[in-house]
mmCIF file with all atom_site columns, C-alpha atoms in Angstrom:
data_model
loop_
_atom_site.group_PDB
_atom_site.id
_atom_site.type_symbol
_atom_site.label_atom_id
_atom_site.label_alt_id
_atom_site.label_comp_id
_atom_site.label_asym_id
_atom_site.label_entity_id
_atom_site.label_seq_id
_atom_site.pdbx_PDB_ins_code
_atom_site.Cartn_x
_atom_site.Cartn_y
_atom_site.Cartn_z
_atom_site.occupancy
_atom_site.B_iso_or_equiv
_atom_site.pdbx_formal_charge
_atom_site.auth_seq_id
_atom_site.auth_comp_id
_atom_site.auth_asym_id
_atom_site.auth_atom_id
_atom_site.pdbx_PDB_model_num
ATOM 1   C CA . MET A 1 1   ? 25.866  46.724 68.360 1.00 0.00 ? 299 MET A CA 1
ATOM 2   C CA . ALA A 1 2   ? 23.855  48.526 65.543 1.00 0.00 ? 300 ALA A CA 1
ATOM 3   C CA . GLN A 1 3   ? 20.582  51.976 66.942 1.00 0.00 ? 301 GLN A CA 1
ATOM 4   C CA . GLU A 1 4   ? 17.439  50.224 64.460 1.00 0.00 ? 302 GLU A CA 1
ATOM 5   C CA . ASP A 1 5   ? 16.002  52.908 62.575 1.00 0.00 ? 303 ASP A CA 1
ATOM 6   C CA . SER A 1 6   ? 12.614  54.939 64.273 1.00 0.00 ? 304 SER A CA 1
ATOM 7   C CA . ALA A 1 7   ? 11.071  55.002 62.130 1.00 0.00 ? 305 ALA A CA 1
ATOM 8   C CA . THR A 1 8   ? 10.853  51.187 60.279 1.00 0.00 ? 306 THR A CA 1
ATOM 9   C CA . GLY A 1 9   ? 12.840  48.978 63.352 1.00 0.00 ? 307 GLY A CA 1
ATOM 10  C CA . ASP A 1 10  ? 15.175  48.224 59.945 1.00 0.00 ? 308 ASP A CA 1
ATOM 11  C CA . LEU A 1 11  ? 18.937  47.743 61.201 1.00 0.00 ? 309 LEU A CA 1
ATOM 12  C CA . PRO A 1 12  ? 21.196  50.167 59.689 1.00 0.00 ? 310 PRO A CA 1
ATOM 13  C CA . MET A 1 13  ? 22.866  48.432 57.180 1.00 0.00 ? 311 MET A CA 1
ATOM 14  C CA . SER A 1 14  ? 25.847  50.333 54.575 1.00 0.00 ? 312 SER A CA 1
ATOM 15  C CA . GLU A 1 15  ? 26.089  50.231 51.135 1.00 0.00 ? 313 GLU A CA 1
ATOM 16  C CA . GLU A 1 16  ? 28.660  47.176 50.459 1.00 0.00 ? 314 GLU A CA 1
ATOM 17  C CA . THR A 1 17  ? 26.220  45.641 52.226 1.00 0.00 ? 315 THR A CA 1
ATOM 18  C CA . MET A 1 18  ? 23.342  46.480 50.278 1.00 0.00 ? 316 MET A CA 1
ATOM 19  C CA . GLU A 1 19  ? 25.045  45.408 47.336 1.00 0.00 ? 317 GLU A CA 1
ATOM 20  C CA . GLY A 1 20  ? 26.443  42.247 47.715 1.00 0.00 ? 318 GLY A CA 1
ATOM 21  C CA . SER A 1 21  ? 23.138  41.261 50.193 1.00 0.00 ? 319 SER A CA 1
ATOM 22  C CA . ARG A 1 22  ? 20.267  39.128 48.679 1.00 0.00 ? 320 ARG A CA 1
ATOM 23  C CA . ALA A 1 23  ? 17.150  39.304 49.637 1.00 0.00 ? 321 ALA A CA 1
ATOM 24  C CA . VAL A 1 24  ? 15.547  35.813 51.452 1.00 0.00 ? 322 VAL A CA 1
ATOM 25  C CA . PRO A 1 25  ? 12.298  35.362 52.222 1.00 0.00 ? 323 PRO A CA 1
ATOM 26  C CA . VAL A 1 26  ? 11.846  33.879 55.962 1.00 0.00 ? 324 VAL A CA 1
ATOM 27  C CA . VAL A 1 27  ? 8.239   31.715 56.728 1.00 0.00 ? 325 VAL A CA 1
ATOM 28  C CA . PRO A 1 28  ? 6.939   31.732 60.131 1.00 0.00 ? 326 PRO A CA 1
ATOM 29  C CA . VAL A 1 29  ? 7.212   28.137 61.740 1.00 0.00 ? 327 VAL A CA 1
ATOM 30  C CA . VAL A 1 30  ? 4.344   26.619 63.863 1.00 0.00 ? 328 VAL A CA 1
ATOM 31  C CA . PRO A 1 31  ? 5.572   24.000 66.291 1.00 0.00 ? 329 PRO A CA 1
ATOM 32  C CA . ASP A 1 32  ? 4.000   20.663 65.772 1.00 0.00 ? 330 ASP A CA 1
ATOM 33  C CA . PRO A 1 33  ? 2.758   19.747 68.343 1.00 0.00 ? 331 PRO A CA 1
ATOM 34  C CA . LEU A 1 34  ? 3.217   16.275 68.554 1.00 0.00 ? 332 LEU A CA 1
ATOM 35  C CA . LYS A 1 35  ? 7.076   17.063 67.683 1.00 0.00 ? 333 LYS A CA 1
ATOM 36  C CA . PRO A 1 36  ? 9.511   17.479 70.683 1.00 0.00 ? 334 PRO A CA 1
ATOM 37  C CA . LYS A 1 37  ? 10.860  20.553 70.975 1.00 0.00 ? 335 LYS A CA 1
ATOM 38  C CA . SER A 1 38  ? 14.570  21.508 69.626 1.00 0.00 ? 336 SER A CA 1
ATOM 39  C CA . SER A 1 39  ? 16.530  23.475 72.285 1.00 0.00 ? 337 SER A CA 1
ATOM 40  C CA . LYS A 1 40  ? 19.120  25.191 68.224 1.00 0.00 ? 338 LYS A CA 1
ATOM 41  C CA . SER A 1 41  ? 14.009  26.010 66.782 1.00 0.00 ? 339 SER A CA 1
ATOM 42  C CA . SER A 1 42  ? 14.989  29.657 66.259 1.00 0.00 ? 340 SER A CA 1
ATOM 43  C CA . GLY A 1 43  ? 10.912  30.079 64.033 1.00 0.00 ? 341 GLY A CA 1
ATOM 44  C CA . VAL A 1 44  ? 12.326  30.891 61.389 1.00 0.00 ? 342 VAL A CA 1
ATOM 45  C CA . VAL A 1 45  ? 13.383  29.056 58.589 1.00 0.00 ? 343 VAL A CA 1
ATOM 46  C CA . PRO A 1 46  ? 14.930  30.652 55.705 1.00 0.00 ? 344 PRO A CA 1
ATOM 47  C CA . VAL A 1 47  ? 13.019  30.202 52.637 1.00 0.00 ? 345 VAL A CA 1
ATOM 48  C CA . VAL A 1 48  ? 14.963  30.530 48.536 1.00 0.00 ? 346 VAL A CA 1
ATOM 49  C CA . PRO A 1 49  ? 12.671  29.114 46.054 1.00 0.00 ? 347 PRO A CA 1
ATOM 50  C CA . GLU A 1 50  ? 13.810  27.803 43.112 1.00 0.00 ? 348 GLU A CA 1
ATOM 51  C CA . THR A 1 51  ? 13.875  29.859 40.343 1.00 0.00 ? 349 THR A CA 1
ATOM 52  C CA . LEU A 1 52  ? 13.338  28.478 36.437 1.00 0.00 ? 350 LEU A CA 1
ATOM 53  C CA . GLU A 1 53  ? 14.598  30.739 33.361 1.00 0.00 ? 351 GLU A CA 1
ATOM 54  C CA . THR A 1 54  ? 12.470  31.770 30.688 1.00 0.00 ? 352 THR A CA 1
ATOM 55  C CA . ASP A 1 55  ? 13.057  27.662 27.968 1.00 0.00 ? 353 ASP A CA 1
ATOM 56  C CA . GLU A 1 56  ? 12.835  25.950 31.118 1.00 0.00 ? 354 GLU A CA 1
ATOM 57  C CA . GLN A 1 57  ? 9.286   27.863 32.091 1.00 0.00 ? 355 GLN A CA 1
ATOM 58  C CA . VAL A 1 58  ? 7.646   27.258 28.857 1.00 0.00 ? 356 VAL A CA 1
ATOM 59  C CA . MET A 1 59  ? 9.435   23.771 28.258 1.00 0.00 ? 357 MET A CA 1
ATOM 60  C CA . LEU A 1 60  ? 6.913   22.930 31.577 1.00 0.00 ? 358 LEU A CA 1
ATOM 61  C CA . ASN A 1 61  ? 4.596   25.069 29.928 1.00 0.00 ? 359 ASN A CA 1
ATOM 62  C CA . TYR A 1 62  ? 4.262   22.939 27.227 1.00 0.00 ? 360 TYR A CA 1
ATOM 63  C CA . GLN A 1 63  ? 4.490   19.714 28.278 1.00 0.00 ? 361 GLN A CA 1
ATOM 64  C CA . MET A 1 64  ? 1.371   19.152 30.000 1.00 0.00 ? 362 MET A CA 1
ATOM 65  C CA . ALA A 1 65  ? -0.034  20.198 26.267 1.00 0.00 ? 363 ALA A CA 1
ATOM 66  C CA . VAL A 1 66  ? 2.003   17.688 25.259 1.00 0.00 ? 364 VAL A CA 1
ATOM 67  C CA . PHE A 1 67  ? 1.045   15.383 27.380 1.00 0.00 ? 365 PHE A CA 1
ATOM 68  C CA . PHE A 1 68  ? -2.582  15.545 27.665 1.00 0.00 ? 366 PHE A CA 1
ATOM 69  C CA . PHE A 1 69  ? -2.707  15.681 23.609 1.00 0.00 ? 367 PHE A CA 1
ATOM 70  C CA . ALA A 1 70  ? -0.602  12.931 22.900 1.00 0.00 ? 368 ALA A CA 1
ATOM 71  C CA . TRP A 1 71  ? -3.007  10.760 25.614 1.00 0.00 ? 369 TRP A CA 1
ATOM 72  C CA . LEU A 1 72  ? -5.319  12.272 23.271 1.00 0.00 ? 370 LEU A CA 1
ATOM 73  C CA . ASP A 1 73  ? -3.960  10.828 20.828 1.00 0.00 ? 371 ASP A CA 1
ATOM 74  C CA . VAL A 1 74  ? -3.587  7.528  21.873 1.00 0.00 ? 372 VAL A CA 1
ATOM 75  C CA . LEU A 1 75  ? -7.099  6.908  22.413 1.00 0.00 ? 373 LEU A CA 1
ATOM 76  C CA . SER A 1 76  ? -8.673  8.387  19.085 1.00 0.00 ? 374 SER A CA 1
ATOM 77  C CA . THR A 1 77  ? -6.316  5.868  17.062 1.00 0.00 ? 375 THR A CA 1
ATOM 78  C CA . LEU A 1 78  ? -6.640  3.617  19.173 1.00 0.00 ? 376 LEU A CA 1
ATOM 79  C CA . LEU A 1 79  ? -10.960 4.382  18.491 1.00 0.00 ? 377 LEU A CA 1
ATOM 80  C CA . SER A 1 80  ? -9.790  3.828  14.393 1.00 0.00 ? 378 SER A CA 1
ATOM 81  C CA . VAL A 1 81  ? -7.159  0.398  15.253 1.00 0.00 ? 379 VAL A CA 1
ATOM 82  C CA . LEU A 1 82  ? -10.523 -0.782 16.944 1.00 0.00 ? 380 LEU A CA 1
ATOM 83  C CA . THR A 1 83  ? -13.193 0.010  14.822 1.00 0.00 ? 381 THR A CA 1
ATOM 84  C CA . LEU A 1 84  ? -10.435 -1.108 11.193 1.00 0.00 ? 382 LEU A CA 1
ATOM 85  C CA . TYR A 1 85  ? -10.363 -3.916 13.416 1.00 0.00 ? 383 TYR A CA 1
ATOM 86  C CA . ALA A 1 86  ? -14.140 -4.738 13.449 1.00 0.00 ? 384 ALA A CA 1
ATOM 87  C CA . TRP A 1 87  ? -15.453 -3.302 10.455 1.00 0.00 ? 385 TRP A CA 1
ATOM 88  C CA . PRO A 1 88  ? -14.900 -6.477 7.721  1.00 0.00 ? 386 PRO A CA 1
ATOM 89  C CA . SER A 1 89  ? -14.036 -4.916 4.843  1.00 0.00 ? 387 SER A CA 1
ATOM 90  C CA . THR A 1 90  ? -10.881 -3.613 6.254  1.00 0.00 ? 388 THR A CA 1
ATOM 91  C CA . LYS A 1 91  ? -7.487  -3.974 5.091  1.00 0.00 ? 389 LYS A CA 1
ATOM 92  C CA . GLY A 1 92  ? -5.030  -5.476 6.950  1.00 0.00 ? 390 GLY A CA 1
ATOM 93  C CA . LEU A 1 93  ? -1.699  -3.045 6.078  1.00 0.00 ? 391 LEU A CA 1
ATOM 94  C CA . GLN A 1 94  ? -4.342  -0.449 7.675  1.00 0.00 ? 392 GLN A CA 1
ATOM 95  C CA . LEU A 1 95  ? -4.596  -1.722 11.426 1.00 0.00 ? 393 LEU A CA 1
ATOM 96  C CA . TRP A 1 96  ? -0.361  -2.229 10.781 1.00 0.00 ? 394 TRP A CA 1
ATOM 97  C CA . GLN A 1 97  ? -0.492  1.194  10.278 1.00 0.00 ? 395 GLN A CA 1
ATOM 98  C CA . SER A 1 98  ? -2.692  2.444  13.003 1.00 0.00 ? 396 SER A CA 1
ATOM 99  C CA . LEU A 1 99  ? -1.053  0.081  15.645 1.00 0.00 ? 397 LEU A CA 1
ATOM 100 C CA . PHE A 1 100 ? 2.281   1.264  14.527 1.00 0.00 ? 398 PHE A CA 1
ATOM 101 C CA . LEU A 1 101 ? 1.508   4.977  14.647 1.00 0.00 ? 399 LEU A CA 1
ATOM 102 C CA . LEU A 1 102 ? -0.566  4.317  17.817 1.00 0.00 ? 400 LEU A CA 1
ATOM 103 C CA . LEU A 1 103 ? 3.500   2.862  19.342 1.00 0.00 ? 401 LEU A CA 1
ATOM 104 C CA . LEU A 1 104 ? 4.765   5.679  17.979 1.00 0.00 ? 402 LEU A CA 1
ATOM 105 C CA . LEU A 1 105 ? 2.196   9.062  19.477 1.00 0.00 ? 403 LEU A CA 1
ATOM 106 C CA . ALA A 1 106 ? 2.312   6.519  22.855 1.00 0.00 ? 404 ALA A CA 1
ATOM 107 C CA . CYS A 1 107 ? 6.352   7.782  23.181 1.00 0.00 ? 405 CYS A CA 1
ATOM 108 C CA . GLY A 1 108 ? 4.695   11.496 22.795 1.00 0.00 ? 406 GLY A CA 1
ATOM 109 C CA . TYR A 1 109 ? 3.244   10.552 26.372 1.00 0.00 ? 407 TYR A CA 1
ATOM 110 C CA . LEU A 1 110 ? 6.896   8.887  27.731 1.00 0.00 ? 408 LEU A CA 1
ATOM 111 C CA . GLY A 1 111 ? 8.512   11.569 26.025 1.00 0.00 ? 409 GLY A CA 1
ATOM 112 C CA . ALA A 1 112 ? 6.432   14.763 27.987 1.00 0.00 ? 410 ALA A CA 1
ATOM 113 C CA . SER A 1 113 ? 6.701   12.684 31.854 1.00 0.00 ? 411 SER A CA 1
ATOM 114 C CA . LYS A 1 114 ? 10.002  12.024 31.418 1.00 0.00 ? 412 LYS A CA 1
ATOM 115 C CA . LEU A 1 115 ? 11.624  14.752 29.462 1.00 0.00 ? 413 LEU A CA 1
ATOM 116 C CA . LYS A 1 116 ? 13.111  13.099 26.602 1.00 0.00 ? 414 LYS A CA 1
ATOM 117 C CA . ARG A 1 117 ? 14.001  14.742 23.972 1.00 0.00 ? 415 ARG A CA 1
ATOM 118 C CA . SER A 1 118 ? 14.560  11.916 21.505 1.00 0.00 ? 416 SER A CA 1
ATOM 119 C CA . LEU A 1 119 ? 10.729  10.056 22.429 1.00 0.00 ? 417 LEU A CA 1
ATOM 120 C CA . VAL A 1 120 ? 9.428   13.817 22.317 1.00 0.00 ? 418 VAL A CA 1
ATOM 121 C CA . GLY A 1 121 ? 11.448  13.741 19.076 1.00 0.00 ? 419 GLY A CA 1
ATOM 122 C CA . VAL A 1 122 ? 9.510   10.202 18.088 1.00 0.00 ? 420 VAL A CA 1
ATOM 123 C CA . PHE A 1 123 ? 6.046   12.054 18.829 1.00 0.00 ? 421 PHE A CA 1
ATOM 124 C CA . VAL A 1 124 ? 6.908   15.139 16.431 1.00 0.00 ? 422 VAL A CA 1
ATOM 125 C CA . ALA A 1 125 ? 7.290   12.894 13.364 1.00 0.00 ? 423 ALA A CA 1
ATOM 126 C CA . SER A 1 126 ? 4.008   11.227 14.077 1.00 0.00 ? 424 SER A CA 1
ATOM 127 C CA . CYS A 1 127 ? 1.972   13.878 14.736 1.00 0.00 ? 425 CYS A CA 1
ATOM 128 C CA . LEU A 1 128 ? 4.182   15.003 11.540 1.00 0.00 ? 426 LEU A CA 1
ATOM 129 C CA . LEU A 1 129 ? 2.968   11.249 9.368  1.00 0.00 ? 427 LEU A CA 1
ATOM 130 C CA . LYS A 1 130 ? -0.815  11.846 11.175 1.00 0.00 ? 428 LYS A CA 1
ATOM 131 C CA . ALA A 1 131 ? -1.526  15.657 9.557  1.00 0.00 ? 429 ALA A CA 1
ATOM 132 C CA . MET A 1 132 ? 0.445   14.658 6.760  1.00 0.00 ? 430 MET A CA 1
ATOM 133 C CA . LEU A 1 133 ? -2.912  11.877 6.244  1.00 0.00 ? 431 LEU A CA 1
ATOM 134 C CA . GLN A 1 134 ? -5.404  13.654 7.705  1.00 0.00 ? 432 GLN A CA 1
ATOM 135 C CA . ILE A 1 135 ? -5.151  16.455 5.205  1.00 0.00 ? 433 ILE A CA 1
ATOM 136 C CA . THR A 1 136 ? -4.784  13.872 2.504  1.00 0.00 ? 434 THR A CA 1
ATOM 137 C CA . TYR A 1 137 ? -8.115  12.763 3.603  1.00 0.00 ? 435 TYR A CA 1
ATOM 138 C CA . ALA A 1 138 ? -9.062  16.254 3.973  1.00 0.00 ? 436 ALA A CA 1
ATOM 139 C CA . VAL A 1 139 ? -8.373  17.185 0.502  1.00 0.00 ? 437 VAL A CA 1
ATOM 140 C CA . TYR A 1 140 ? -9.774  14.577 -1.414 1.00 0.00 ? 438 TYR A CA 1
ATOM 141 C CA . SER A 1 141 ? -12.899 14.756 1.176  1.00 0.00 ? 439 SER A CA 1
ATOM 142 C CA . LEU A 1 142 ? -13.610 18.314 1.311  1.00 0.00 ? 440 LEU A CA 1
ATOM 143 C CA . TYR A 1 143 ? -16.271 17.292 4.328  1.00 0.00 ? 441 TYR A CA 1
ATOM 144 C CA . PHE A 1 144 ? -15.369 20.291 7.098  1.00 0.00 ? 442 PHE A CA 1
ATOM 145 C CA . TRP A 1 145 ? -15.252 18.002 9.894  1.00 0.00 ? 443 TRP A CA 1
ATOM 146 C CA . THR A 1 146 ? -12.221 16.586 8.582  1.00 0.00 ? 444 THR A CA 1
ATOM 147 C CA . MET A 1 147 ? -10.257 19.408 7.511  1.00 0.00 ? 445 MET A CA 1
ATOM 148 C CA . LEU A 1 148 ? -11.508 20.515 10.632 1.00 0.00 ? 446 LEU A CA 1
ATOM 149 C CA . PHE A 1 149 ? -9.400  18.008 12.262 1.00 0.00 ? 447 PHE A CA 1
ATOM 150 C CA . ALA A 1 150 ? -6.728  17.935 9.888  1.00 0.00 ? 448 ALA A CA 1
ATOM 151 C CA . PHE A 1 151 ? -6.552  21.627 10.749 1.00 0.00 ? 449 PHE A CA 1
ATOM 152 C CA . LEU A 1 152 ? -6.556  20.830 15.257 1.00 0.00 ? 450 LEU A CA 1
ATOM 153 C CA . GLN A 1 153 ? -3.674  18.383 13.729 1.00 0.00 ? 451 GLN A CA 1
ATOM 154 C CA . CYS A 1 154 ? -1.701  20.473 12.396 1.00 0.00 ? 452 CYS A CA 1
ATOM 155 C CA . TRP A 1 155 ? -2.530  22.481 15.815 1.00 0.00 ? 453 TRP A CA 1
ATOM 156 C CA . ILE A 1 156 ? -1.436  19.342 17.906 1.00 0.00 ? 454 ILE A CA 1
ATOM 157 C CA . THR A 1 157 ? 1.718   18.750 15.976 1.00 0.00 ? 455 THR A CA 1
ATOM 158 C CA . LYS A 1 158 ? 2.904   22.265 16.004 1.00 0.00 ? 456 LYS A CA 1
ATOM 159 C CA . ILE A 1 159 ? 2.682   22.331 19.990 1.00 0.00 ? 457 ILE A CA 1
ATOM 160 C CA . ALA A 1 160 ? 4.277   19.286 20.400 1.00 0.00 ? 458 ALA A CA 1
ATOM 161 C CA . GLY A 1 161 ? 7.022   20.958 18.069 1.00 0.00 ? 459 GLY A CA 1
ATOM 162 C CA . THR A 1 162 ? 7.447   23.838 20.450 1.00 0.00 ? 460 THR A CA 1
ATOM 163 C CA . PHE A 1 163 ? 7.905   21.815 23.181 1.00 0.00 ? 461 PHE A CA 1
ATOM 164 C CA . TRP A 1 164 ? 10.719  18.850 21.339 1.00 0.00 ? 462 TRP A CA 1
ATOM 165 C CA . TYR A 1 165 ? 12.689  22.847 20.710 1.00 0.00 ? 463 TYR A CA 1
ATOM 166 C CA . PHE A 1 166 ? 12.275  24.194 24.004 1.00 0.00 ? 464 PHE A CA 1
ATOM 167 C CA . LEU A 1 167 ? 13.078  20.945 25.140 1.00 0.00 ? 465 LEU A CA 1
ATOM 168 C CA . GLY A 1 168 ? 16.816  20.830 23.169 1.00 0.00 ? 466 GLY A CA 1
ATOM 169 C CA . LYS A 1 169 ? 17.324  24.362 24.529 1.00 0.00 ? 467 LYS A CA 1
ATOM 170 C CA . VAL A 1 170 ? 17.329  23.154 28.327 1.00 0.00 ? 468 VAL A CA 1
ATOM 171 C CA . PRO A 1 171 ? 20.427  20.990 29.088 1.00 0.00 ? 469 PRO A CA 1
ATOM 172 C CA . LYS A 1 172 ? 19.493  17.364 30.348 1.00 0.00 ? 470 LYS A CA 1
ATOM 173 C CA . GLU A 1 173 ? 21.215  17.829 33.619 1.00 0.00 ? 471 GLU A CA 1
ATOM 174 C CA . ARG A 1 174 ? 18.816  20.895 34.204 1.00 0.00 ? 472 ARG A CA 1
ATOM 175 C CA . ARG A 1 175 ? 15.768  18.871 32.807 1.00 0.00 ? 473 ARG A CA 1
ATOM 176 C CA . ARG A 1 176 ? 16.217  16.078 35.225 1.00 0.00 ? 474 ARG A CA 1
ATOM 177 C CA . GLU A 1 177 ? 16.879  18.649 38.067 1.00 0.00 ? 475 GLU A CA 1
ATOM 178 C CA . VAL A 1 178 ? 13.671  20.787 37.142 1.00 0.00 ? 476 VAL A CA 1
ATOM 179 C CA . ARG A 1 179 ? 11.266  16.679 36.438 1.00 0.00 ? 477 ARG A CA 1
ATOM 180 C CA . LEU A 1 180 ? 12.443  16.276 40.267 1.00 0.00 ? 478 LEU A CA 1
ATOM 181 C CA . ALA A 1 181 ? 12.022  19.092 41.709 1.00 0.00 ? 479 ALA A CA 1
ATOM 182 C CA . CYS A 1 182 ? 8.415   19.928 40.094 1.00 0.00 ? 480 CYS A CA 1
ATOM 183 C CA . GLY A 1 183 ? 7.417   16.379 41.153 1.00 0.00 ? 481 GLY A CA 1
ATOM 184 C CA . SER A 1 184 ? 6.625   15.546 37.739 1.00 0.00 ? 482 SER A CA 1
ATOM 185 C CA . THR A 1 185 ? 7.650   11.641 37.879 1.00 0.00 ? 483 THR A CA 1
ATOM 186 C CA . GLU A 1 186 ? 5.705   11.970 41.162 1.00 0.00 ? 484 GLU A CA 1
ATOM 187 C CA . THR A 1 187 ? 1.990   12.748 39.256 1.00 0.00 ? 485 THR A CA 1
ATOM 188 C CA . MET A 1 188 ? 2.851   10.948 35.570 1.00 0.00 ? 486 MET A CA 1
ATOM 189 C CA . GLN A 1 189 ? 4.142   8.028  36.569 1.00 0.00 ? 487 GLN A CA 1
ATOM 190 C CA . VAL A 1 190 ? 3.898   5.197  33.510 1.00 0.00 ? 488 VAL A CA 1
#
């Protein structure tokens, strides 16, 4: 039996053991009074943390932003559709364009919640289309608010495009594992 180091209370380790070893944090287990005691319980459970690559962490950071902006875009477009529908002098083509845009924006919500790159790509395309329309309107109207909304739409498009890019860098199977590990299916179910 190996002797303990008197200063730290640790067992001495050879250099070979130290090179191949990996630190594993341990968490003490608080006994549950309602659960029957097991004879094999040692009171300590090893916890192996799941490490995420940088691309995966960036993907998850952008996921919530795209999820939020997709909802914001859907709501603003829905208000636009209701305004077009209620306004007596609107053209039917504008109403159908807005409804089509609404369906495209819903892809952003689904794509962000399910980490599906194809749906996020549709959302990026709809953001580009919406940004071009808002830039055109801002240039022709020269109102401060239209320019501000055009800038905001360009920023949302940039965020969605970055999310789409990082979704492409993470393989499909790993995206699925990360989604299940982070519990995004429970928090964002459709």
